[in-house]
Structure formats: structure tokens, C-alpha cells
């Protein structure tokens, strides 16, 4: 006897309503799952069709209370729940198909609509047991249906859990992309504003000396052009750093780039700017990348503010150092201070609060690393911006101090 013989015999003896319901349910579910996700839009239609056909098959089978039990007693247990009833196999196959469809609905359909679709599926799937006629009273029939409903409910639970995990993952991805866009906007603000403010200073200088010393104008125009190209390069580099798939993408800005920032500031009018860089900061692993990038951002923003609000300042000092004094772990200190400045005649004083998101965003970034940022006027005039950024303790190599 082959394996398919009991299957064929069971289907043949079940009657056409049960067989048609089973064939329809299996065919619809197989087509839906086999051509997924192209059939995703037709999932609602598949649910309605399977639920209606399954319920109609249960009604047309017409097994009444005790029918299966009575037949099982007279026929040696052939129709009982543990016997060889021809209705058993089609019922189980149809029930499995309904359970699979419930899982698909719970997994891929949003919650309000999925509940409406799973309800008729669960009812039609759990009531297939009534075709057996193994109940003697309404409470017994209800209990059998409730037991069968555990299958669709379990499938709904698993599918809903997977959908919740996917939704959580998508939210995390959206939040990460939003944070990346904000980071890009801040980088563009800091780096490009630094170069654009230099262009503004050079353009104002060209306007002032154009009538008295016209021979200086070409030189200033060349410097304006160089500053504009530098601004474009900063934008290109900032956007290029977001390309994770490019193995040649530029590295994030760090302490080594601060000297270029100060030199560029000096070349566009900050003649008195000088950099004091502690040699210890260049030791391998002394300053983590996140801390170094933040220190670079602090210097860029502070020098941009000097150019905006104190364009005539002749003394600007940028100091980067490691401080071990009175602390269990070293900290990186970044200080940018400028003396009092003078504004060229005819140039309006900018509002220090206008569009000023730079220091606010920078303070948040410093605090996220456990550091502090202070900015304010200093004694004798001028402005001072100071930042302390904690560094990790050096790794313990097992040696004991002398």
C-alpha cells in the first residue's frame, strides 16, 4: 500500500463539500505563499475566499451532534475522533492551510486591518471540527472549537511578534537616518559657514580698498576664489563621508586638521591667530576619533564666531592640550580666545543670536561625550570658548607603578 492510498481514500470518502473546501483553501494559500510578495495586495481577497468556502464546507457537510461518535461505535471506532473517519484528513489539511493564512495576515497586514481579517479566518478554521460530529451538546461543541482555535491564535501571535520586531527595526533605521541627516546639516553649517564667512570678509576688504588701491583687488579676488573652492570641497567631503560602500571615502576630521583650519583663518584676515598644540595629543591612541572630531568642530565654530563678531581681532589663540591635573583620567582641553576687535566702517554688527544653532548643537555633542563647554566674554575684552572632553583610562598592561 502506498502512502497516497489513505489520502486518496480519505478525500474520496469525505464528500464533495469538505473536499471542495479543502482544495480551495489549499490552492488559495499555496498560490498566495508561492507568489509572495506579488500576491500581497490580494491577501484580503484570499482571506475572504478561504473563510467563506471553509464556513460553507462546514455547513454543507451536515454532521449533526453525535453523528461521528455513533458511527464510530457501530463501525468499530471508524468515525470517532481517534478512528479512520474520511472527514479527518481533509479537515486537518484545510485547518493547516487556514493557520498558514492567519500567520501571513498577522505578519504582513497592519494591526487594525489584520484583526478584521483574522477574525473570520479563526472562526472558520476552528469550526472545521464540527464536521466530525463528535460532540453531544453545545458546550462540548464550543469546547472543541475553542481548542482548535489555539492553532490560528498561535500563528497570529508568532506573526504579530515578527511584525512588531520588523516595525521596531524600521523605526530604528528611520531614527538613525534622521540623526545622520541632522549630523550632516550640522557639519555643513560648521564647515561651510567657516569658509563663507571668510569669503564675506575678503569681499568687504575688496570693496574698501577697491577705490584707493585697485592693484590689491585681483589678489583679494583670487583669495575669494580659493575660499569658495574650499567651501565646495568641504561640502563634497562631508557628503562623501556618508557613503559607507566606498572604500576610499575620506576620514572624519580630527586633531591633525586643526592646523589647516587655523592657517586658513589666518590667510583670510586672522593674521594674529596662533596654534598651541600639545605634542602628547599626537600619540597613537591618545585621543579617540569621536573626541578628536568634536575638538575640530569646536575650533571651526569658535573661529567662525570670531570672524563674525570680532573681525578686527588681532590676537587669536587656539590651544589644544592634554590635562592630567587632579583627575583620575586625562581630559582634552580645547580653548579658543580672541582679544577685542574692531568693526570696519559701514559694516553692520551681526546679531549674535541670529541663526545661532552652532554653539547649541556643539554643546549637545560635547555633553554627549561627557564633556563641558563654556563660552563668554573674558577680562580685558574679547571672547573665550573652552571645552573639556574626558578621555578613556589607558589600558591596564599588568605592570605595577614604581
Short mmCIF file of C-alpha atoms in Angstrom, two decimals:
data_model
loop_
_atom_site.label_atom_id
_atom_site.label_comp_id
_atom_site.label_asym_id
_atom_site.label_seq_id
_atom_site.Cartn_x
_atom_site.Cartn_y
_atom_site.Cartn_z
CA UNK A 1 0.00 0.00 0.00
CA UNK A 2 1.40 3.39 -0.98
CA UNK A 3 1.40 6.49 1.21
CA UNK A 4 -1.08 8.27 -1.06
CA UNK A 5 -3.67 5.50 -0.81
CA UNK A 6 -5.07 6.62 2.60
CA UNK A 7 -5.04 10.20 1.42
CA UNK A 8 -6.97 9.41 -1.73
CA UNK A 9 -9.39 7.22 0.19
CA UNK A 10 -9.96 9.92 2.81
CA UNK A 11 -10.62 12.60 0.22
CA UNK A 12 -12.96 10.34 -1.75
CA UNK A 13 -14.98 9.43 1.31
CA UNK A 14 -15.25 12.93 2.75
CA UNK A 15 -17.89 14.11 0.34
CA UNK A 16 -17.74 16.92 -2.15
CA UNK A 17 -18.35 19.87 0.26
CA UNK A 18 -15.40 19.00 2.51
CA UNK A 19 -13.19 18.08 -0.45
CA UNK A 20 -14.05 21.29 -2.32
CA UNK A 21 -13.41 23.40 0.79
CA UNK A 22 -10.05 21.71 1.38
CA UNK A 23 -8.98 22.04 -2.28
CA UNK A 24 -9.96 25.71 -2.41
CA UNK A 25 -8.21 26.59 0.85
CA UNK A 26 -5.01 24.73 -0.05
CA UNK A 27 -4.97 26.13 -3.58
CA UNK A 28 -5.51 29.74 -2.49
CA UNK A 29 -2.94 29.57 0.31
CA UNK A 30 -0.37 27.81 -1.90
CA UNK A 31 -0.81 30.45 -4.63
CA UNK A 32 -0.62 33.28 -2.10
CA UNK A 33 2.52 31.97 -0.39
CA UNK A 34 4.16 30.72 -3.58
CA UNK A 35 3.98 34.02 -5.44
CA UNK A 36 4.66 36.21 -2.39
CA UNK A 37 5.15 39.21 -2.27
CA UNK A 38 3.44 39.76 -5.64
CA UNK A 39 0.20 38.46 -4.11
CA UNK A 40 0.39 40.77 -1.10
CA UNK A 41 -2.24 43.13 -2.44
CA UNK A 42 -4.64 40.21 -2.97
CA UNK A 43 -4.22 38.93 0.60
CA UNK A 44 -7.56 40.39 1.72
CA UNK A 45 -9.38 38.70 -1.17
CA UNK A 46 -7.68 35.39 -0.34
CA UNK A 47 -8.79 35.67 3.29
CA UNK A 48 -12.42 36.36 2.38
CA UNK A 49 -12.47 33.49 -0.13
CA UNK A 50 -10.91 30.91 2.19
CA UNK A 51 -13.06 31.93 5.19
CA UNK A 52 -16.27 31.81 3.12
CA UNK A 53 -15.50 28.47 1.44
CA UNK A 54 -14.38 26.86 4.71
CA UNK A 55 -17.52 28.01 6.55
CA UNK A 56 -19.71 26.85 3.65
CA UNK A 57 -18.00 23.48 3.64
CA UNK A 58 -18.72 23.08 7.37
CA UNK A 59 -22.39 23.95 6.87
CA UNK A 60 -22.88 21.66 3.88
CA UNK A 61 -21.12 18.68 5.44
CA UNK A 62 -24.11 18.40 7.75
CA UNK A 63 -22.75 16.14 10.50
CA UNK A 64 -25.03 16.55 13.49
CA UNK A 65 -24.36 16.07 17.20
CA UNK A 66 -23.16 12.55 17.97
CA UNK A 67 -23.01 11.53 14.32
CA UNK A 68 -19.33 10.76 14.38
CA UNK A 69 -19.43 9.10 17.79
CA UNK A 70 -22.39 6.94 16.85
CA UNK A 71 -20.83 5.77 13.65
CA UNK A 72 -17.60 5.05 15.45
CA UNK A 73 -19.41 2.84 17.96
CA UNK A 74 -21.27 0.82 15.34
CA UNK A 75 -18.30 0.58 13.00
CA UNK A 76 -15.59 -0.32 15.48
CA UNK A 77 -14.31 3.20 16.01
CA UNK A 78 -14.05 4.07 12.32
CA UNK A 79 -15.69 7.51 12.60
CA UNK A 80 -14.59 8.51 16.10
CA UNK A 81 -12.06 11.23 16.70
CA UNK A 82 -9.32 8.65 17.04
CA UNK A 83 -10.56 6.42 14.23
CA UNK A 84 -10.36 6.45 10.46
CA UNK A 85 -13.06 9.00 9.63
CA UNK A 86 -12.91 10.11 5.98
CA UNK A 87 -13.51 13.69 7.19
CA UNK A 88 -10.40 13.75 9.37
CA UNK A 89 -7.69 14.15 6.75
CA UNK A 90 -9.35 16.90 4.65
CA UNK A 91 -10.22 18.72 7.86
CA UNK A 92 -6.62 18.70 9.11
CA UNK A 93 -5.21 19.79 5.72
CA UNK A 94 -7.73 22.61 5.46
CA UNK A 95 -7.07 23.62 9.06
CA UNK A 96 -3.31 23.81 8.35
CA UNK A 97 -3.94 25.98 5.29
CA UNK A 98 -6.13 28.37 7.30
CA UNK A 99 -3.46 28.57 10.01
CA UNK A 100 -0.78 29.47 7.45
CA UNK A 101 -3.03 32.21 6.05
CA UNK A 102 -3.59 33.60 9.56
CA UNK A 103 0.19 33.78 10.01
CA UNK A 104 0.60 35.72 6.74
CA UNK A 105 -2.09 38.20 7.75
CA UNK A 106 -0.59 38.77 11.21
CA UNK A 107 2.91 39.12 9.77
CA UNK A 108 2.28 41.49 6.87
CA UNK A 109 -1.01 43.36 7.45
CA UNK A 110 -1.20 46.40 9.78
CA UNK A 111 -2.84 45.73 13.13
CA UNK A 112 -6.31 47.31 12.74
CA UNK A 113 -6.96 45.61 9.41
CA UNK A 114 -5.28 42.34 10.38
CA UNK A 115 -7.69 41.83 13.29
CA UNK A 116 -10.66 42.20 10.96
CA UNK A 117 -9.16 39.65 8.57
CA UNK A 118 -8.00 37.14 11.18
CA UNK A 119 -11.35 37.01 13.00
CA UNK A 120 -13.34 35.22 10.22
CA UNK A 121 -10.34 33.02 9.42
CA UNK A 122 -10.05 31.89 13.04
CA UNK A 123 -13.78 31.18 13.29
CA UNK A 124 -13.92 29.20 10.04
CA UNK A 125 -10.73 27.32 10.86
CA UNK A 126 -11.73 26.38 14.39
CA UNK A 127 -15.22 25.19 13.38
CA UNK A 128 -14.00 22.56 10.89
CA UNK A 129 -14.00 20.12 13.84
CA UNK A 130 -17.81 20.30 13.78
CA UNK A 131 -17.79 18.30 10.53
CA UNK A 132 -16.74 15.26 12.54
CA UNK A 133 -19.94 15.32 14.60
CA UNK A 134 -18.14 14.13 17.73
CA UNK A 135 -19.96 16.48 20.09
CA UNK A 136 -23.17 15.76 22.03
CA UNK A 137 -24.04 19.23 23.31
CA UNK A 138 -23.50 22.86 22.55
CA UNK A 139 -20.92 23.39 25.34
CA UNK A 140 -18.96 20.39 24.07
CA UNK A 141 -19.01 21.75 20.53
CA UNK A 142 -17.85 25.13 21.83
CA UNK A 143 -15.00 23.50 23.75
CA UNK A 144 -13.81 21.61 20.67
CA UNK A 145 -13.88 24.78 18.58
CA UNK A 146 -12.01 26.69 21.29
CA UNK A 147 -9.31 24.01 21.34
CA UNK A 148 -8.95 24.17 17.56
CA UNK A 149 -8.72 27.96 17.74
CA UNK A 150 -5.40 27.63 19.58
CA UNK A 151 -3.72 26.91 16.25
CA UNK A 152 -4.75 30.15 14.47
CA UNK A 153 -4.21 32.13 17.67
CA UNK A 154 -0.68 30.75 17.99
CA UNK A 155 0.03 31.60 14.34
CA UNK A 156 -1.33 35.10 14.92
CA UNK A 157 0.90 35.52 17.96
CA UNK A 158 4.04 34.44 16.10
CA UNK A 159 3.23 36.56 13.05
CA UNK A 160 2.37 39.58 15.16
CA UNK A 161 5.60 39.25 17.12
CA UNK A 162 7.66 39.12 13.93
CA UNK A 163 5.82 42.16 12.59
CA UNK A 164 6.45 44.06 15.83
CA UNK A 165 10.18 43.27 15.61
CA UNK A 166 10.26 44.43 11.98
CA UNK A 167 8.40 47.63 12.88
CA UNK A 168 10.86 48.30 15.68
CA UNK A 169 13.78 47.74 13.32
CA UNK A 170 12.33 50.11 10.71
CA UNK A 171 11.78 52.78 13.36
CA UNK A 172 15.38 52.41 14.48
CA UNK A 173 16.55 52.76 10.87
CA UNK A 174 14.43 55.88 10.38
CA UNK A 175 15.75 57.36 13.61
CA UNK A 176 19.33 56.62 12.56
CA UNK A 177 18.76 58.22 9.15
CA UNK A 178 17.23 61.29 10.76
CA UNK A 179 20.19 61.58 13.14
CA UNK A 180 22.53 61.20 10.16
CA UNK A 181 20.74 63.96 8.27
CA UNK A 182 20.95 66.25 11.30
CA UNK A 183 24.63 65.45 11.68
CA UNK A 184 25.18 66.26 8.02
CA UNK A 185 23.32 69.55 8.40
CA UNK A 186 25.46 70.49 11.40
CA UNK A 187 28.66 69.59 9.58
CA UNK A 188 27.65 71.68 6.58
CA UNK A 189 26.74 74.56 8.90
CA UNK A 190 30.05 74.44 10.74
CA UNK A 191 32.45 73.81 7.89
CA UNK A 192 30.80 75.80 5.12
CA UNK A 193 29.90 78.74 7.38
CA UNK A 194 33.58 78.96 8.32
CA UNK A 195 34.61 79.29 4.67
CA UNK A 196 31.71 81.51 3.66
CA UNK A 197 32.45 83.93 6.49
CA UNK A 198 35.99 84.19 5.13
CA UNK A 199 34.60 84.99 1.70
CA UNK A 200 32.47 87.74 3.22
CA UNK A 201 35.50 89.26 4.96
CA UNK A 202 37.55 89.24 1.76
CA UNK A 203 34.68 90.71 -0.28
CA UNK A 204 34.28 93.54 2.23
CA UNK A 205 38.01 94.15 2.16
CA UNK A 206 37.94 94.32 -1.65
CA UNK A 207 35.12 96.83 -1.52
CA UNK A 208 37.01 99.02 0.95
CA UNK A 209 40.35 99.05 -0.86
CA UNK A 210 38.97 98.96 -4.40
CA UNK A 211 38.84 102.71 -4.85
CA UNK A 212 42.12 103.60 -3.10
CA UNK A 213 44.31 100.61 -4.00
CA UNK A 214 42.84 98.90 -7.05
CA UNK A 215 46.00 96.84 -7.57
CA UNK A 216 45.06 94.80 -4.45
CA UNK A 217 41.68 93.75 -5.85
CA UNK A 218 42.95 90.88 -8.09
CA UNK A 219 44.78 89.35 -5.15
CA UNK A 220 41.66 89.55 -2.99
CA UNK A 221 39.56 88.03 -5.79
CA UNK A 222 41.99 85.12 -6.01
CA UNK A 223 41.67 84.55 -2.28
CA UNK A 224 37.87 84.73 -2.56
CA UNK A 225 38.01 82.12 -5.31
CA UNK A 226 40.24 79.87 -3.19
CA UNK A 227 37.88 80.22 -0.22
CA UNK A 228 34.89 79.36 -2.43
CA UNK A 229 36.63 76.25 -3.76
CA UNK A 230 37.48 75.27 -0.20
CA UNK A 231 33.81 75.61 0.78
CA UNK A 232 32.78 73.38 -2.13
CA UNK A 233 35.44 70.84 -1.14
CA UNK A 234 34.12 70.85 2.44
CA UNK A 235 30.60 70.13 1.22
CA UNK A 236 31.81 67.37 -1.08
CA UNK A 237 33.86 65.77 1.67
CA UNK A 238 31.04 65.95 4.21
CA UNK A 239 28.56 64.29 1.86
CA UNK A 240 31.17 61.77 0.68
CA UNK A 241 31.78 60.63 4.26
CA UNK A 242 28.18 59.29 4.34
CA UNK A 243 28.95 56.75 1.60
CA UNK A 244 29.61 53.61 3.62
CA UNK A 245 30.09 51.45 0.49
CA UNK A 246 33.03 53.50 -0.81
CA UNK A 247 36.35 52.12 0.49
CA UNK A 248 38.09 55.40 -0.48
CA UNK A 249 35.79 57.72 1.43
CA UNK A 250 37.62 60.40 3.43
CA UNK A 251 38.17 60.01 7.13
CA UNK A 252 36.41 62.21 9.65
CA UNK A 253 38.12 65.45 10.61
CA UNK A 254 40.45 65.23 13.60
CA UNK A 255 43.24 66.98 15.50
CA UNK A 256 45.59 66.80 12.52
CA UNK A 257 43.21 69.00 10.52
CA UNK A 258 43.10 71.82 13.08
CA UNK A 259 46.38 73.30 11.81
CA UNK A 260 44.81 73.70 8.34
CA UNK A 261 41.79 75.41 9.88
CA UNK A 262 43.95 77.92 11.74
CA UNK A 263 46.12 78.52 8.69
CA UNK A 264 43.06 79.15 6.53
CA UNK A 265 41.68 81.53 9.16
CA UNK A 266 45.00 83.39 9.17
CA UNK A 267 45.07 83.60 5.36
CA UNK A 268 41.72 85.37 5.13
CA UNK A 269 42.36 88.07 7.66
CA UNK A 270 43.13 86.46 11.02
CA UNK A 271 46.77 87.48 10.95
CA UNK A 272 47.23 87.17 14.71
CA UNK A 273 45.94 83.58 15.00
CA UNK A 274 48.34 81.07 16.50
CA UNK A 275 48.00 77.39 17.37
CA UNK A 276 49.37 75.77 20.52
CA UNK A 277 49.10 72.00 20.05
CA UNK A 278 50.30 69.68 22.80
CA UNK A 279 52.62 67.08 21.20
CA UNK A 280 51.16 64.42 23.52
CA UNK A 281 47.86 64.60 21.63
CA UNK A 282 49.53 63.08 18.59
CA UNK A 283 50.45 59.84 20.36
CA UNK A 284 48.81 56.77 18.84
CA UNK A 285 45.50 56.08 20.56
CA UNK A 286 45.82 59.06 22.91
CA UNK A 287 42.63 60.73 21.65
CA UNK A 288 39.66 58.68 20.35
CA UNK A 289 38.26 59.59 16.94
CA UNK A 290 34.96 60.90 18.35
CA UNK A 291 36.76 63.25 20.74
CA UNK A 292 39.19 64.43 18.06
CA UNK A 293 36.35 65.15 15.62
CA UNK A 294 34.49 67.12 18.28
CA UNK A 295 37.63 69.15 19.11
CA UNK A 296 37.96 70.01 15.43
CA UNK A 297 34.33 71.13 15.32
CA UNK A 298 34.86 73.34 18.38
CA UNK A 299 37.80 75.13 16.76
CA UNK A 300 35.91 75.63 13.48
CA UNK A 301 32.84 77.04 15.21
CA UNK A 302 34.85 79.27 17.56
CA UNK A 303 36.95 80.76 14.74
CA UNK A 304 33.82 81.30 12.66
CA UNK A 305 32.30 83.25 15.54
CA UNK A 306 35.48 85.31 15.88
CA UNK A 307 35.29 86.24 12.23
CA UNK A 308 31.58 87.08 12.51
CA UNK A 309 31.55 89.05 15.73
CA UNK A 310 35.14 90.30 16.17
CA UNK A 311 36.51 90.70 12.65
CA UNK A 312 39.15 93.19 13.75
CA UNK A 313 40.64 90.99 16.48
CA UNK A 314 44.43 90.95 16.09
CA UNK A 315 45.15 88.22 18.65
CA UNK A 316 43.50 84.81 18.44
CA UNK A 317 44.88 81.85 20.35
CA UNK A 318 43.92 78.21 19.76
CA UNK A 319 45.18 75.82 22.42
CA UNK A 320 44.82 72.02 22.38
CA UNK A 321 46.32 70.09 25.31
CA UNK A 322 46.02 67.02 27.49
CA UNK A 323 45.36 67.79 31.13
CA UNK A 324 46.15 65.23 33.85
CA UNK A 325 45.91 67.63 36.79
CA UNK A 326 43.79 66.40 39.71
CA UNK A 327 41.82 63.89 37.65
CA UNK A 328 41.81 60.08 37.62
CA UNK A 329 41.72 60.15 33.81
CA UNK A 330 43.17 62.75 31.42
CA UNK A 331 40.95 65.23 29.61
CA UNK A 332 41.42 67.00 26.33
CA UNK A 333 41.13 70.76 26.69
CA UNK A 334 40.29 72.96 23.73
CA UNK A 335 40.47 76.73 24.15
CA UNK A 336 39.89 79.46 21.57
CA UNK A 337 40.29 83.03 22.83
CA UNK A 338 40.43 86.32 20.99
CA UNK A 339 41.15 89.85 22.04
CA UNK A 340 38.81 92.79 21.46
CA UNK A 341 38.10 93.51 17.82
CA UNK A 342 37.07 96.49 15.77
CA UNK A 343 34.47 96.53 13.03
CA UNK A 344 35.22 98.17 9.68
CA UNK A 345 33.32 101.33 8.94
CA UNK A 346 29.97 100.76 7.27
CA UNK A 347 29.73 97.11 8.29
CA UNK A 348 26.67 96.35 10.44
CA UNK A 349 27.16 94.33 13.58
CA UNK A 350 25.58 90.89 13.24
CA UNK A 351 23.10 89.67 15.77
CA UNK A 352 24.84 87.10 17.93
CA UNK A 353 21.56 85.20 18.33
CA UNK A 354 20.62 85.19 14.64
CA UNK A 355 20.59 81.65 13.22
CA UNK A 356 22.86 80.64 16.06
CA UNK A 357 22.45 76.88 16.20
CA UNK A 358 26.18 76.21 16.02
CA UNK A 359 27.12 76.52 19.69
CA UNK A 360 23.83 74.96 20.81
CA UNK A 361 24.37 71.85 18.69
CA UNK A 362 28.03 71.78 19.66
CA UNK A 363 27.16 71.91 23.36
CA UNK A 364 24.87 68.90 22.91
CA UNK A 365 27.61 66.98 21.13
CA UNK A 366 30.16 67.79 23.83
CA UNK A 367 27.76 66.79 26.60
CA UNK A 368 27.04 63.50 24.83
CA UNK A 369 30.75 62.69 25.24
CA UNK A 370 30.64 63.63 28.93
CA UNK A 371 32.39 66.96 28.45
CA UNK A 372 31.61 70.60 29.18
CA UNK A 373 31.57 73.72 27.03
CA UNK A 374 31.76 77.30 28.28
CA UNK A 375 31.67 80.43 26.15
CA UNK A 376 31.63 84.04 27.21
CA UNK A 377 33.46 87.36 27.40
CA UNK A 378 36.84 87.42 29.09
CA UNK A 379 38.51 90.04 31.24
CA UNK A 380 40.05 92.79 29.16
CA UNK A 381 37.71 92.28 26.24
CA UNK A 382 37.28 89.60 23.68
CA UNK A 383 35.66 86.19 23.82
CA UNK A 384 36.72 82.79 25.11
CA UNK A 385 35.36 79.36 24.21
CA UNK A 386 36.65 76.46 26.31
CA UNK A 387 35.83 72.76 26.14
CA UNK A 388 36.92 69.81 28.26
CA UNK A 389 36.46 66.31 26.86
CA UNK A 390 37.17 63.27 29.06
CA UNK A 391 39.43 60.57 27.66
CA UNK A 392 39.32 56.86 28.49
CA UNK A 393 41.73 55.47 31.02
CA UNK A 394 44.78 53.82 29.47
CA UNK A 395 44.56 50.05 29.21
CA UNK A 396 46.00 48.15 32.14
CA UNK A 397 49.08 46.25 30.91
CA UNK A 398 49.55 44.41 34.19
CA UNK A 399 52.55 46.42 35.32
CA UNK A 400 52.68 47.96 38.75
CA UNK A 401 53.61 51.58 39.32
CA UNK A 402 57.00 52.24 40.91
#
